[in-house]
Every structure is written in structure tokens, then in C-alpha cells.
Amino acid sequence: MAIFNLIYLSCGVVGLFLLAYKIRSLRSSWGSPRVVALIATVFFSAFALLLAAPANIAWINSTSGVPNFAALLVYSLVVCFAGSAFALVLYWRYPAAQAWRRVRLIVVGYATIVAAMVVLFSRSDVGEERQVDFDTFYATQPTIAVFLFIYFVATMVGCGGQAYHCWQGSRDPAISARPWLRLGLRWYCAAALFPMAFAVIKLFVLLMDWAGERSFDVLSTTAPLMASLSMIPLVIAMALPVFGPRRPSPSLWVRRWRTYFALRPLHRALVHVNPGIVLVAPGKFLNPHHRVRRQIIELNDWRWALTPYFDLTVGEAASSLASKASLTHDDAAAVVEAAQLRAAGTSGRSKPAQRRPAAVIVDGTDLTAEHDRWVRISRAYQHSPIVDAAVADAARAGGMD
């Protein structure tokens, strides 16, 4: 019992948090059929899981005074979840007016199923409380057998419709330009497969029980645990389209750290020019995007400050050596820049460097285009023999102060 309580209650609480978040985030859109269907889907799934915990089943049965009333309540919530999930994906795939022509059939059909389940349950003899094995214990009682059959079929059809339309929607060319939405639809598809598999297993066991084969009853007892796990992909599916576009891809995160460490030696070599502008915003120490932006900004500022001290002879020497080495245009420009920075940054300066006011140093500028250029300059500054030779030649010629 403990494992059933743990899983159902945990997934149910997650569902309640998700419900509260969705109600808060979508409160401005109340009245939209799509929002109503979404809230209904989360509501029914969260409370079905929460009330399916054996501890809550016992409480519901004792409070209502009706043995096994919790089974009717939980199964009705599951059927409503399947119907609302099916309606939700139809509103996603079709215009509201077109979707409503199909959704109203789902509303009428699933409301009829719940009503039939109530009638069948009321006509059944279920006086012995069964918290975990209600289905197998009463499987051969005619009215409960029909009750269970329509419950499993309705769940299977609703979740199957959700899975099908989510998968088809994720393959729609109009969605291909929105990868996070496409991925979210596929997670919705995965979320539907769990309760669908639950319904298929339960229906199979029910049919075996009708045939007198009881060896599969253990599958019926454990199948609901698998269905409860649908809350995990459901949370992911709802989060991806909202939070996914705000988060950079893992590959971009790795590339930014590589850029950061490629620029770090040059950044350290020039920090003495004006250490006062070095900044890491609070909470951004482990954010490579912020760290690289700051490096680029600070390197540009230090370059501007050193520009009055650039030595023409150093640039000419580096350019000549780069030409002899048949470097590409970008690599040659990086070598010349690195040599000028090395010479200006390490020479004794007879006049103070001009500085930009701090007010014009703005963090957050899109500096992606500069990343490659500064990485080339940094590598040339550290490793290029041409930079070493150009700076040394200029020093010997007396071209540096």
C-alpha cells in the first residue's frame, strides 16, 4: 500500500502545482475554449491521481458511506480526463468553430459514458471495499463488467485520440519552424501513451477474467502505477513551449564556455589597461553567455584605450610576415591585431590612455558576430610566432617606446 500512496500522492501533488500554475498564467484568457479544455485536462488528471491513493480511497468510502464509491469517483475523473484531453488536441489542430463540431460529440459522448457508469455502479452489489484490486475482484459481476468495459474503452479511445493528433500535429510543416512547440507536442503524445497502455492492459485482464483465466490479475494491480507516470511527460510537455525558447540549447551553452576559455588568456593579459570595468553580474558567474558578453565588451574597451599606442612598424611587420606565411585574410587580420595589442599593452606609455565613459559600456549587446574574430585574436596573441617576431623586430628597430 505504501508504494501506491507514495506514487499517487506525489504525482497528484505535482498535478495540483501544475494546475495552479496554468490557472495563474492563463487567467487573462479565460473564456477561450482551448484554455478551458487545457485546465479541464490538468484538473481531471491531477484529482484522479490524488484520489486514487489507497489512503484517500479509504477516506472517500468512509465519508460517503458507500463501499467502493471512490472507484466510481476516480474512474469518472479518468474518463473526463480522457475526453478533455481529446478535445484539447482538437482545439490545437483546428480553428475553434471547426473543432467545436467534433468536441461537442466528445462532450455528449463522454458525459453519457459517465452517466452510464453511475447507473451501472448503483445497480451493482459492491459491498466489500477493495482499495487496490476492485477491477479483478468484481470483474465477473455483470453490471461491473460492463462498467469496467466502457471505462477502459473510453479511456483508450480518448488517450489514443490525444496521442494520434499530437503526433500528427508535430509533423505539420507549419509547426516545423517552432521546434519547442513540436517537441512539446511529442511529449504530449508520450503523456497519452501511459494511460492508453494502462487501459489496454486493464481491458486485456478483464477479458481474461471473463474467460476464467486469473493468472494476469497482477498486471491489473500494477497497471495504474504506470498510468500515474504520465504526469511526468505531461509536465514536460506543458513547460517546453513556455520555457524552452527562453533557454539556449545545450550545444550553444558548451560553445559559449569554449569561447570563454579561448578568450580568457587575452582578457587576463589586457586587464591591467582598465581593471575597473571588469564586471560579473550577481547570479551570472556560471552563465557562459553573460561571461562571454562581458569579455567581448571589456576587450573592445581595452582595445579602444590602447589604439593611440598602436605602432605602425609592428602592424607592418606582422602584416608582412602573415603575407609570407600565406595566411587567410581573417587570420592575417587577427595576427596584426594581436601584435598591435601585445606591443601597446606591454610597452611603457608616455601619455595616459584615453578611455570611454563607463556610461556607454552596455552589457547585453548582441556580440555574437565578434566571437570568432576575438577568438582568433586571442589564439594569435598566445601562440602565433608571427606576433612574437613582429613585436621583437619592432623592439629591436626602436619602434616601440
GROMACS .gro file of C-alpha atoms in nm:
model
  401
    1MET     CA    1   0.000   0.000   0.000
    2ALA     CA    2   0.282   0.238   0.084
    3ILE     CA    3   0.420   0.241  -0.271
    4PHE     CA    4   0.073   0.311  -0.412
    5ASN     CA    5   0.024   0.600  -0.171
    6LEU     CA    6   0.369   0.742  -0.246
    7ILE     CA    7   0.334   0.736  -0.625
    8TYR     CA    8  -0.028   0.850  -0.648
    9LEU     CA    9   0.008   1.127  -0.392
   10SER     CA   10   0.337   1.252  -0.539
   11CYS     CA   11   0.202   1.264  -0.894
   12GLY     CA   12  -0.123   1.416  -0.772
   13VAL     CA   13   0.057   1.696  -0.586
   14VAL     CA   14   0.267   1.767  -0.896
   15GLY     CA   15  -0.057   1.787  -1.092
   16LEU     CA   16  -0.205   2.034  -0.843
   17PHE     CA   17   0.101   2.259  -0.871
   18LEU     CA   18   0.075   2.240  -1.249
   19LEU     CA   19  -0.295   2.323  -1.229
   20ALA     CA   20  -0.228   2.626  -1.008
   21TYR     CA   21   0.043   2.747  -1.245
   22LYS     CA   22  -0.178   2.709  -1.551
   23ILE     CA   23  -0.471   2.886  -1.389
   24ARG     CA   24  -0.245   3.176  -1.290
   25SER     CA   25  -0.064   3.202  -1.625
   26LEU     CA   26  -0.380   3.173  -1.837
   27ARG     CA   27  -0.617   3.382  -1.624
   28SER     CA   28  -0.624   3.655  -1.888
   29SER     CA   29  -0.750   3.405  -2.149
   30TRP     CA   30  -1.044   3.262  -1.957
   31GLY     CA   31  -1.335   3.203  -2.188
   32SER     CA   32  -1.123   3.058  -2.464
   33PRO     CA   33  -1.239   2.701  -2.539
   34ARG     CA   34  -0.877   2.594  -2.576
   35VAL     CA   35  -0.789   2.723  -2.228
   36VAL     CA   36  -1.098   2.563  -2.073
   37ALA     CA   37  -1.002   2.229  -2.229
   38LEU     CA   38  -0.644   2.264  -2.106
   39ILE     CA   39  -0.745   2.348  -1.749
   40ALA     CA   40  -1.001   2.063  -1.751
   41THR     CA   41  -0.737   1.817  -1.867
   42VAL     CA   42  -0.494   1.910  -1.589
   43PHE     CA   43  -0.774   1.927  -1.329
   44PHE     CA   44  -0.915   1.582  -1.400
   45SER     CA   45  -0.573   1.416  -1.425
   46ALA     CA   46  -0.446   1.574  -1.101
   47PHE     CA   47  -0.750   1.482  -0.893
   48ALA     CA   48  -0.780   1.135  -1.044
   49LEU     CA   49  -0.425   1.059  -0.934
   50LEU     CA   50  -0.463   1.226  -0.595
   51LEU     CA   51  -0.786   1.045  -0.506
   52ALA     CA   52  -0.658   0.710  -0.636
   53ALA     CA   53  -0.417   0.678  -0.342
   54PRO     CA   54  -0.540   0.396  -0.113
   55ALA     CA   55  -0.534   0.634   0.187
   56ASN     CA   56  -0.774   0.869   0.006
   57ILE     CA   57  -0.985   0.580  -0.122
   58ALA     CA   58  -1.048   0.466   0.234
   59TRP     CA   59  -1.134   0.822   0.339
   60ILE     CA   60  -1.376   0.875   0.046
   61ASN     CA   61  -1.552   0.546   0.109
   62SER     CA   62  -1.592   0.608   0.481
   63THR     CA   63  -1.702   0.970   0.431
   64SER     CA   64  -1.957   0.886   0.163
   65GLY     CA   65  -2.083   0.577   0.346
   66VAL     CA   66  -2.089   0.392   0.013
   67PRO     CA   67  -1.843   0.100  -0.018
   68ASN     CA   68  -1.614   0.147  -0.320
   69PHE     CA   69  -1.762   0.487  -0.403
   70ALA     CA   70  -1.403   0.602  -0.460
   71ALA     CA   71  -1.378   0.364  -0.756
   72LEU     CA   72  -1.675   0.534  -0.924
   73LEU     CA   73  -1.535   0.880  -0.847
   74VAL     CA   74  -1.179   0.810  -0.965
   75TYR     CA   75  -1.288   0.622  -1.278
   76SER     CA   76  -1.526   0.902  -1.371
   77LEU     CA   77  -1.242   1.153  -1.333
   78VAL     CA   78  -1.020   0.940  -1.559
   79VAL     CA   79  -1.292   0.925  -1.825
   80CYS     CA   80  -1.337   1.302  -1.803
   81PHE     CA   81  -0.960   1.343  -1.835
   82ALA     CA   82  -0.953   1.128  -2.149
   83GLY     CA   83  -1.240   1.324  -2.304
   84SER     CA   84  -1.096   1.666  -2.220
   85ALA     CA   85  -0.751   1.566  -2.347
   86PHE     CA   86  -0.906   1.453  -2.676
   87ALA     CA   87  -1.099   1.781  -2.700
   88LEU     CA   88  -0.785   1.983  -2.621
   89VAL     CA   89  -0.581   1.845  -2.909
   90LEU     CA   90  -0.870   1.906  -3.148
   91TYR     CA   91  -0.872   2.272  -3.045
   92TRP     CA   92  -0.497   2.279  -3.105
   93ARG     CA   93  -0.522   2.135  -3.454
   94TYR     CA   94  -0.832   2.307  -3.590
   95PRO     CA   95  -0.997   2.651  -3.574
   96ALA     CA   96  -1.234   2.685  -3.279
   97ALA     CA   97  -1.554   2.668  -3.484
   98GLN     CA   98  -1.437   2.364  -3.678
   99ALA     CA   99  -1.307   2.191  -3.366
  100TRP     CA  100  -1.630   2.251  -3.175
  101ARG     CA  101  -1.826   2.038  -3.424
  102ARG     CA  102  -1.616   1.742  -3.312
  103VAL     CA  103  -1.569   1.845  -2.950
  104ARG     CA  104  -1.942   1.861  -2.881
  105LEU     CA  105  -1.968   1.496  -2.984
  106ILE     CA  106  -1.692   1.417  -2.734
  107VAL     CA  107  -1.867   1.616  -2.460
  108VAL     CA  108  -2.200   1.443  -2.519
  109GLY     CA  109  -2.041   1.101  -2.563
  110TYR     CA  110  -1.822   1.114  -2.254
  111ALA     CA  111  -2.096   1.268  -2.040
  112THR     CA  112  -2.318   0.977  -2.145
  113ILE     CA  113  -2.045   0.731  -2.052
  114VAL     CA  114  -2.008   0.881  -1.704
  115ALA     CA  115  -2.386   0.873  -1.658
  116ALA     CA  116  -2.395   0.508  -1.766
  117MET     CA  117  -2.114   0.426  -1.524
  118VAL     CA  118  -2.311   0.587  -1.240
  119VAL     CA  119  -2.622   0.384  -1.325
  120LEU     CA  120  -2.430   0.057  -1.358
  121PHE     CA  121  -2.245   0.116  -1.031
  122SER     CA  122  -2.569   0.191  -0.847
  123ARG     CA  123  -2.719  -0.136  -0.974
  124SER     CA  124  -2.420  -0.342  -0.863
  125ASP     CA  125  -2.351  -0.534  -0.545
  126VAL     CA  126  -2.012  -0.399  -0.434
  127GLY     CA  127  -2.046  -0.418  -0.060
  128GLU     CA  128  -1.691  -0.532   0.011
  129GLU     CA  129  -1.438  -0.249  -0.006
  130ARG     CA  130  -1.144  -0.314  -0.240
  131GLN     CA  131  -0.885  -0.037  -0.239
  132VAL     CA  132  -0.641  -0.183  -0.494
  133ASP     CA  133  -0.799  -0.480  -0.676
  134PHE     CA  134  -1.155  -0.356  -0.734
  135ASP     CA  135  -1.138  -0.440  -1.106
  136THR     CA  136  -1.031  -0.803  -1.075
  137PHE     CA  137  -1.238  -0.876  -0.763
  138TYR     CA  138  -1.565  -0.767  -0.928
  139ALA     CA  139  -1.469  -0.845  -1.290
  140THR     CA  140  -1.727  -1.122  -1.334
  141GLN     CA  141  -2.022  -0.935  -1.184
  142PRO     CA  142  -2.226  -0.845  -1.497
  143THR     CA  143  -2.302  -0.481  -1.423
  144ILE     CA  144  -1.948  -0.408  -1.300
  145ALA     CA  145  -1.808  -0.594  -1.601
  146VAL     CA  146  -1.994  -0.358  -1.836
  147PHE     CA  147  -1.899  -0.064  -1.610
  148LEU     CA  148  -1.530  -0.154  -1.641
  149PHE     CA  149  -1.552  -0.229  -2.012
  150ILE     CA  150  -1.690   0.111  -2.111
  151TYR     CA  151  -1.447   0.281  -1.871
  152PHE     CA  152  -1.143   0.115  -2.028
  153VAL     CA  153  -1.262   0.165  -2.385
  154ALA     CA  154  -1.347   0.532  -2.327
  155THR     CA  155  -1.004   0.592  -2.169
  156MET     CA  156  -0.827   0.409  -2.450
  157VAL     CA  157  -1.013   0.600  -2.723
  158GLY     CA  158  -0.966   0.942  -2.562
  159CYS     CA  159  -0.595   0.898  -2.492
  160GLY     CA  160  -0.542   0.731  -2.828
  161GLY     CA  161  -0.701   1.031  -2.998
  162GLN     CA  162  -0.475   1.262  -2.800
  163ALA     CA  163  -0.164   1.064  -2.896
  164TYR     CA  164  -0.261   1.048  -3.264
  165HIS     CA  165  -0.342   1.416  -3.306
  166CYS     CA  166  -0.037   1.529  -3.108
  167TRP     CA  167   0.191   1.315  -3.323
  168GLN     CA  168   0.027   1.433  -3.645
  169GLY     CA  169   0.041   1.792  -3.526
  170SER     CA  170   0.414   1.763  -3.451
  171ARG     CA  171   0.469   1.661  -3.814
  172ASP     CA  172   0.274   1.955  -3.953
  173PRO     CA  173   0.501   2.176  -4.171
  174ALA     CA  174   0.357   2.484  -4.000
  175ILE     CA  175   0.498   2.357  -3.668
  176SER     CA  176   0.845   2.278  -3.803
  177ALA     CA  177   0.950   2.643  -3.764
  178ARG     CA  178   0.874   2.621  -3.391
  179PRO     CA  179   1.090   2.335  -3.264
  180TRP     CA  180   0.997   2.377  -2.898
  181LEU     CA  181   0.628   2.351  -2.982
  182ARG     CA  182   0.692   2.045  -3.197
  183LEU     CA  183   0.886   1.882  -2.916
  184GLY     CA  184   0.612   1.974  -2.668
  185LEU     CA  185   0.350   1.802  -2.886
  186ARG     CA  186   0.560   1.487  -2.892
  187TRP     CA  187   0.580   1.491  -2.514
  188TYR     CA  188   0.201   1.530  -2.504
  189CYS     CA  189   0.187   1.224  -2.726
  190ALA     CA  190   0.411   1.036  -2.481
  191ALA     CA  191   0.193   1.150  -2.189
  192ALA     CA  192  -0.113   0.998  -2.360
  193LEU     CA  193   0.057   0.663  -2.420
  194PHE     CA  194   0.082   0.585  -2.047
  195PRO     CA  195  -0.292   0.591  -1.968
  196MET     CA  196  -0.362   0.436  -2.306
  197ALA     CA  197  -0.133   0.142  -2.224
  198PHE     CA  198  -0.300   0.124  -1.881
  199ALA     CA  199  -0.644   0.093  -2.044
  200VAL     CA  200  -0.524  -0.171  -2.292
  201ILE     CA  201  -0.370  -0.383  -2.014
  202LYS     CA  202  -0.676  -0.346  -1.795
  203LEU     CA  203  -0.908  -0.441  -2.080
  204PHE     CA  204  -0.696  -0.745  -2.161
  205VAL     CA  205  -0.704  -0.863  -1.798
  206LEU     CA  206  -1.080  -0.804  -1.784
  207LEU     CA  207  -1.132  -1.023  -2.091
  208MET     CA  208  -0.907  -1.291  -1.940
  209ASP     CA  209  -1.108  -1.280  -1.618
  210TRP     CA  210  -1.427  -1.328  -1.816
  211ALA     CA  211  -1.265  -1.635  -1.971
  212GLY     CA  212  -1.176  -1.769  -1.628
  213GLU     CA  213  -0.801  -1.703  -1.658
  214ARG     CA  214  -0.684  -1.527  -1.340
  215SER     CA  215  -0.308  -1.552  -1.384
  216PHE     CA  216  -0.293  -1.200  -1.533
  217ASP     CA  217  -0.461  -1.024  -1.238
  218VAL     CA  218  -0.126  -0.895  -1.112
  219LEU     CA  219  -0.099  -0.684  -1.428
  220SER     CA  220  -0.428  -0.516  -1.345
  221THR     CA  221  -0.300  -0.424  -0.999
  222THR     CA  222   0.026  -0.268  -1.121
  223ALA     CA  223  -0.104  -0.102  -1.441
  224PRO     CA  224  -0.235   0.210  -1.260
  225LEU     CA  225   0.114   0.285  -1.132
  226MET     CA  226   0.229   0.310  -1.493
  227ALA     CA  227  -0.062   0.539  -1.579
  228SER     CA  228   0.033   0.773  -1.293
  229LEU     CA  229   0.374   0.828  -1.450
  230SER     CA  230   0.203   1.015  -1.735
  231MET     CA  231   0.223   1.322  -1.512
  232ILE     CA  232   0.598   1.345  -1.581
  233PRO     CA  233   0.578   1.384  -1.962
  234LEU     CA  234   0.267   1.600  -1.916
  235VAL     CA  235   0.462   1.850  -1.704
  236ILE     CA  236   0.748   1.847  -1.956
  237ALA     CA  237   0.506   1.894  -2.245
  238MET     CA  238   0.344   2.197  -2.085
  239ALA     CA  239   0.675   2.351  -1.985
  240LEU     CA  240   0.864   2.313  -2.314
  241PRO     CA  241   0.673   2.563  -2.534
  242VAL     CA  242   0.684   2.821  -2.250
  243PHE     CA  243   1.035   2.784  -2.111
  244GLY     CA  244   1.213   2.612  -2.398
  245PRO     CA  245   1.254   2.919  -2.622
  246ARG     CA  246   1.394   3.114  -2.325
  247ARG     CA  247   1.673   2.865  -2.269
  248PRO     CA  248   1.969   2.832  -2.505
  249SER     CA  249   2.044   2.491  -2.646
  250PRO     CA  250   2.295   2.270  -2.462
  251SER     CA  251   2.530   2.279  -2.763
  252LEU     CA  252   2.526   2.660  -2.761
  253TRP     CA  253   2.595   2.655  -2.385
  254VAL     CA  254   2.901   2.436  -2.446
  255ARG     CA  255   3.020   2.657  -2.733
  256ARG     CA  256   2.997   2.966  -2.515
  257TRP     CA  257   3.212   2.807  -2.245
  258ARG     CA  258   3.467   2.712  -2.510
  259THR     CA  259   3.467   3.072  -2.632
  260TYR     CA  260   3.505   3.197  -2.276
  261PHE     CA  261   3.813   2.985  -2.211
  262ALA     CA  262   3.960   3.074  -2.552
  263LEU     CA  263   3.932   3.446  -2.469
  264ARG     CA  264   4.040   3.418  -2.107
  265PRO     CA  265   4.421   3.439  -2.164
  266LEU     CA  266   4.388   3.754  -2.377
  267HIS     CA  267   4.143   3.901  -2.128
  268ARG     CA  268   4.388   3.842  -1.843
  269ALA     CA  269   4.678   3.984  -2.044
  270LEU     CA  270   4.496   4.313  -2.106
  271VAL     CA  271   4.302   4.354  -1.782
  272HIS     CA  272   4.569   4.591  -1.646
  273VAL     CA  273   4.462   4.852  -1.905
  274ASN     CA  274   4.149   4.927  -1.704
  275PRO     CA  275   4.057   4.665  -1.439
  276GLY     CA  276   3.777   4.884  -1.310
  277ILE     CA  277   3.538   4.786  -1.590
  278VAL     CA  278   3.557   4.410  -1.524
  279LEU     CA  279   3.211   4.300  -1.419
  280VAL     CA  280   3.026   3.976  -1.347
  281ALA     CA  281   2.663   4.044  -1.265
  282PRO     CA  282   2.519   3.885  -0.947
  283GLY     CA  283   2.399   3.533  -1.014
  284LYS     CA  284   2.570   3.519  -1.356
  285PHE     CA  285   2.901   3.363  -1.255
  286LEU     CA  286   2.811   3.029  -1.414
  287ASN     CA  287   2.630   3.179  -1.712
  288PRO     CA  288   2.867   3.146  -2.011
  289HIS     CA  289   2.656   3.377  -2.229
  290HIS     CA  290   2.689   3.662  -1.982
  291ARG     CA  291   3.058   3.590  -1.920
  292VAL     CA  292   3.144   3.597  -2.292
  293ARG     CA  293   2.940   3.915  -2.347
  294ARG     CA  294   3.136   4.085  -2.072
  295GLN     CA  295   3.469   3.960  -2.209
  296ILE     CA  296   3.392   4.099  -2.556
  297ILE     CA  297   3.276   4.432  -2.414
  298GLU     CA  298   3.584   4.466  -2.195
  299LEU     CA  299   3.824   4.359  -2.471
  300ASN     CA  300   3.672   4.615  -2.705
  301ASP     CA  301   3.709   4.884  -2.440
  302TRP     CA  302   4.073   4.795  -2.374
  303ARG     CA  303   4.147   4.786  -2.745
  304TRP     CA  304   3.996   5.133  -2.783
  305ALA     CA  305   4.211   5.255  -2.493
  306LEU     CA  306   4.527   5.107  -2.649
  307THR     CA  307   4.459   5.228  -3.004
  308PRO     CA  308   4.655   5.556  -2.959
  309TYR     CA  309   4.961   5.347  -2.875
  310PHE     CA  310   4.941   5.114  -3.176
  311ASP     CA  311   5.280   5.117  -3.351
  312LEU     CA  312   5.279   5.135  -3.731
  313THR     CA  313   5.602   4.934  -3.756
  314VAL     CA  314   5.454   4.648  -3.555
  315GLY     CA  315   5.148   4.632  -3.778
  316GLU     CA  316   5.357   4.643  -4.095
  317ALA     CA  317   5.593   4.373  -3.970
  318ALA     CA  318   5.307   4.144  -3.868
  319SER     CA  319   5.126   4.204  -4.199
  320SER     CA  320   5.441   4.125  -4.397
  321LEU     CA  321   5.509   3.805  -4.207
  322ALA     CA  322   5.144   3.698  -4.236
  323SER     CA  323   5.161   3.754  -4.613
  324LYS     CA  324   5.476   3.542  -4.639
  325ALA     CA  325   5.303   3.268  -4.439
  326SER     CA  326   5.005   3.277  -4.682
  327LEU     CA  327   4.754   3.326  -4.403
  328THR     CA  328   4.390   3.384  -4.489
  329HIS     CA  329   4.254   3.736  -4.471
  330ASP     CA  330   4.082   3.676  -4.134
  331ASP     CA  331   4.383   3.506  -3.980
  332ALA     CA  332   4.618   3.777  -4.108
  333ALA     CA  333   4.396   4.049  -3.961
  334ALA     CA  334   4.390   3.862  -3.628
  335VAL     CA  335   4.770   3.834  -3.625
  336VAL     CA  336   4.814   4.207  -3.696
  337GLU     CA  337   4.561   4.298  -3.426
  338ALA     CA  338   4.722   4.064  -3.174
  339ALA     CA  339   5.069   4.205  -3.244
  340GLN     CA  340   4.945   4.562  -3.201
  341LEU     CA  341   4.773   4.472  -2.873
  342ARG     CA  342   5.081   4.288  -2.746
  343ALA     CA  343   5.310   4.578  -2.831
  344ALA     CA  344   5.080   4.851  -2.696
  345GLY     CA  345   4.986   4.656  -2.386
  346THR     CA  346   5.339   4.570  -2.279
  347SER     CA  347   5.526   4.888  -2.377
  348GLY     CA  348   5.583   5.180  -2.142
  349ARG     CA  349   5.332   5.451  -2.233
  350SER     CA  350   5.437   5.816  -2.204
  351LYS     CA  351   5.083   5.953  -2.204
  352PRO     CA  352   4.763   5.832  -2.035
  353ALA     CA  353   4.530   5.617  -2.242
  354GLN     CA  354   4.205   5.770  -2.346
  355ARG     CA  355   3.901   5.593  -2.201
  356ARG     CA  356   3.537   5.563  -2.290
  357PRO     CA  357   3.296   5.686  -2.022
  358ALA     CA  358   3.155   5.397  -1.822
  359ALA     CA  359   2.804   5.510  -1.915
  360VAL     CA  360   2.847   5.396  -2.275
  361ILE     CA  361   2.963   5.046  -2.182
  362VAL     CA  362   2.643   4.846  -2.222
  363ASP     CA  363   2.607   4.479  -2.129
  364GLY     CA  364   2.362   4.266  -2.324
  365THR     CA  365   2.450   4.384  -2.675
  366ASP     CA  366   2.432   4.112  -2.938
  367LEU     CA  367   2.802   4.046  -2.992
  368THR     CA  368   2.782   3.703  -3.149
  369ALA     CA  369   2.941   3.826  -3.471
  370GLU     CA  370   3.254   3.929  -3.281
  371HIS     CA  371   3.315   3.596  -3.109
  372ASP     CA  372   3.513   3.432  -3.387
  373ARG     CA  373   3.723   3.742  -3.452
  374TRP     CA  374   3.825   3.779  -3.090
  375VAL     CA  375   3.894   3.407  -3.053
  376ARG     CA  376   4.132   3.428  -3.350
  377ILE     CA  377   4.300   3.734  -3.197
  378SER     CA  378   4.331   3.559  -2.861
  379ARG     CA  379   4.489   3.250  -3.013
  380ALA     CA  380   4.727   3.457  -3.220
  381TYR     CA  381   4.819   3.663  -2.912
  382GLN     CA  382   4.911   3.346  -2.723
  383HIS     CA  383   5.053   3.113  -2.986
  384SER     CA  384   5.144   3.289  -3.310
  385PRO     CA  385   5.521   3.305  -3.384
  386ILE     CA  386   5.442   3.589  -3.621
  387VAL     CA  387   5.320   3.804  -3.331
  388ASP     CA  388   5.634   3.723  -3.134
  389ALA     CA  389   5.854   3.804  -3.433
  390ALA     CA  390   5.676   4.128  -3.526
  391VAL     CA  391   5.689   4.264  -3.170
  392ALA     CA  392   6.056   4.159  -3.131
  393ASP     CA  393   6.158   4.313  -3.467
  394ALA     CA  394   5.987   4.640  -3.382
  395ALA     CA  395   6.159   4.650  -3.043
  396ARG     CA  396   6.500   4.592  -3.194
  397ALA     CA  397   6.435   4.861  -3.455
  398GLY     CA  398   6.349   5.103  -3.180
  399GLY     CA  399   5.995   5.145  -3.299
  400MET     CA  400   5.844   5.095  -2.953
  401ASP     CA  401   5.856   5.343  -2.667
   0.00000   0.00000   0.00000
